[in-house]
Amino acid sequence: MQYKTYDAPCPDIHASKDSAVIARGKYLVTGPAHCTSCHSSPEQLSLLSQGKDVTLKGGFLFKLPIGKLTTPNITSDSATGMGG
């Protein structure tokens, strides 16, 4: 399989070390953005409801008419997530 490539300007983005920015991101991921709904397991979601941290390692299975789709790992892990 050959992937298409595009020449597009990308912004110069860097991870912030500002604790307020990190806290806002965590709030969004675990709250209104609902990232944990698909990128965590049901077991992890029960931890979230207890106020504990959860991982975003994916694996949630959607059984759809077009087939079965599994959500990806969106952690920073370089071997299995987006860190690579």
mmCIF file of C-alpha atoms in Angstrom:
data_model
loop_
_atom_site.group_PDB
_atom_site.id
_atom_site.type_symbol
_atom_site.label_atom_id
_atom_site.label_comp_id
_atom_site.label_asym_id
_atom_site.label_seq_id
_atom_site.Cartn_x
_atom_site.Cartn_y
_atom_site.Cartn_z
ATOM 1 C CA MET A 1 0.000 0.000 0.000
ATOM 2 C CA GLN A 2 1.312 3.415 -0.880
ATOM 3 C CA TYR A 3 0.199 6.413 1.161
ATOM 4 C CA LYS A 4 -0.455 9.825 -0.313
ATOM 5 C CA THR A 5 1.668 12.659 0.968
ATOM 6 C CA TYR A 6 0.870 16.341 0.934
ATOM 7 C CA ASP A 7 3.042 19.388 1.259
ATOM 8 C CA ALA A 8 1.240 21.531 3.805
ATOM 9 C CA PRO A 9 2.511 24.145 6.221
ATOM 10 C CA CYS A 10 2.455 22.842 9.782
ATOM 11 C CA PRO A 11 2.594 25.100 12.801
ATOM 12 C CA ASP A 12 5.623 24.845 15.057
ATOM 13 C CA ILE A 13 3.949 23.103 18.004
ATOM 14 C CA HIS A 14 5.704 22.211 21.247
ATOM 15 C CA ALA A 15 4.397 20.510 24.370
ATOM 16 C CA SER A 16 3.889 22.923 27.220
ATOM 17 C CA LYS A 17 5.366 22.412 30.674
ATOM 18 C CA ASP A 18 3.039 25.043 32.149
ATOM 19 C CA SER A 19 0.995 23.331 34.898
ATOM 20 C CA ALA A 20 -2.087 25.441 34.090
ATOM 21 C CA VAL A 21 -1.993 24.396 30.424
ATOM 22 C CA ILE A 22 -1.535 20.744 31.402
ATOM 23 C CA ALA A 23 -4.420 20.934 33.891
ATOM 24 C CA ARG A 24 -6.673 22.487 31.232
ATOM 25 C CA GLY A 25 -5.792 19.710 28.794
ATOM 26 C CA LYS A 26 -6.537 17.036 31.385
ATOM 27 C CA TYR A 27 -9.864 18.708 32.139
ATOM 28 C CA LEU A 28 -10.794 18.714 28.453
ATOM 29 C CA VAL A 29 -9.700 15.107 27.830
ATOM 30 C CA THR A 30 -11.532 13.697 30.845
ATOM 31 C CA GLY A 31 -14.503 16.041 30.584
ATOM 32 C CA PRO A 32 -16.142 17.935 27.727
ATOM 33 C CA ALA A 33 -13.999 16.506 24.895
ATOM 34 C CA HIS A 34 -14.999 12.959 25.973
ATOM 35 C CA CYS A 35 -11.670 11.464 24.786
ATOM 36 C CA THR A 36 -11.843 8.856 27.527
ATOM 37 C CA SER A 37 -15.195 7.597 26.254
ATOM 38 C CA CYS A 38 -13.547 5.897 23.286
ATOM 39 C CA HIS A 39 -9.851 5.752 24.107
ATOM 40 C CA SER A 40 -10.234 3.972 27.465
ATOM 41 C CA SER A 41 -11.702 0.634 28.472
ATOM 42 C CA PRO A 42 -14.904 0.239 30.490
ATOM 43 C CA GLU A 43 -12.744 -0.747 33.479
ATOM 44 C CA GLN A 44 -10.773 2.496 33.124
ATOM 45 C CA LEU A 45 -13.977 4.537 32.921
ATOM 46 C CA SER A 46 -15.080 3.204 36.294
ATOM 47 C CA LEU A 47 -11.768 4.498 37.706
ATOM 48 C CA LEU A 48 -12.456 7.889 36.136
ATOM 49 C CA SER A 49 -15.817 8.079 37.882
ATOM 50 C CA GLN A 50 -13.883 7.569 41.159
ATOM 51 C CA GLY A 51 -11.680 10.560 40.368
ATOM 52 C CA LYS A 52 -8.650 8.461 39.414
ATOM 53 C CA ASP A 53 -6.414 8.935 36.375
ATOM 54 C CA VAL A 54 -6.973 6.717 33.346
ATOM 55 C CA THR A 55 -4.835 5.835 30.363
ATOM 56 C CA LEU A 56 -5.830 6.534 26.780
ATOM 57 C CA LYS A 57 -4.489 3.254 25.432
ATOM 58 C CA GLY A 58 -7.443 2.615 23.151
ATOM 59 C CA GLY A 59 -8.923 -0.751 22.401
ATOM 60 C CA PHE A 60 -12.603 0.228 22.538
ATOM 61 C CA LEU A 61 -14.441 -1.844 19.929
ATOM 62 C CA PHE A 62 -17.178 -0.307 17.782
ATOM 63 C CA LYS A 63 -19.305 -2.908 15.994
ATOM 64 C CA LEU A 64 -20.667 -1.015 12.998
ATOM 65 C CA PRO A 65 -22.444 -2.090 9.809
ATOM 66 C CA ILE A 66 -19.252 -1.361 7.836
ATOM 67 C CA GLY A 67 -17.152 -3.546 10.153
ATOM 68 C CA LYS A 68 -15.459 -3.585 13.516
ATOM 69 C CA LEU A 69 -13.348 -0.553 14.409
ATOM 70 C CA THR A 70 -11.025 -0.335 17.374
ATOM 71 C CA THR A 71 -9.918 2.997 18.804
ATOM 72 C CA PRO A 72 -6.175 3.645 18.723
ATOM 73 C CA ASN A 73 -3.755 4.220 21.556
ATOM 74 C CA ILE A 74 -3.318 7.998 21.909
ATOM 75 C CA THR A 75 -0.778 7.902 24.715
ATOM 76 C CA SER A 76 2.744 9.235 24.233
ATOM 77 C CA ASP A 77 4.183 5.700 24.260
ATOM 78 C CA SER A 78 6.721 5.481 21.433
ATOM 79 C CA ALA A 79 6.135 1.771 20.749
ATOM 80 C CA THR A 80 2.342 1.521 20.842
ATOM 81 C CA GLY A 81 0.984 5.072 20.931
ATOM 82 C CA MET A 82 1.403 8.417 19.213
ATOM 83 C CA GLY A 83 4.828 9.030 20.738
ATOM 84 C CA GLY A 84 6.572 7.606 17.689
#
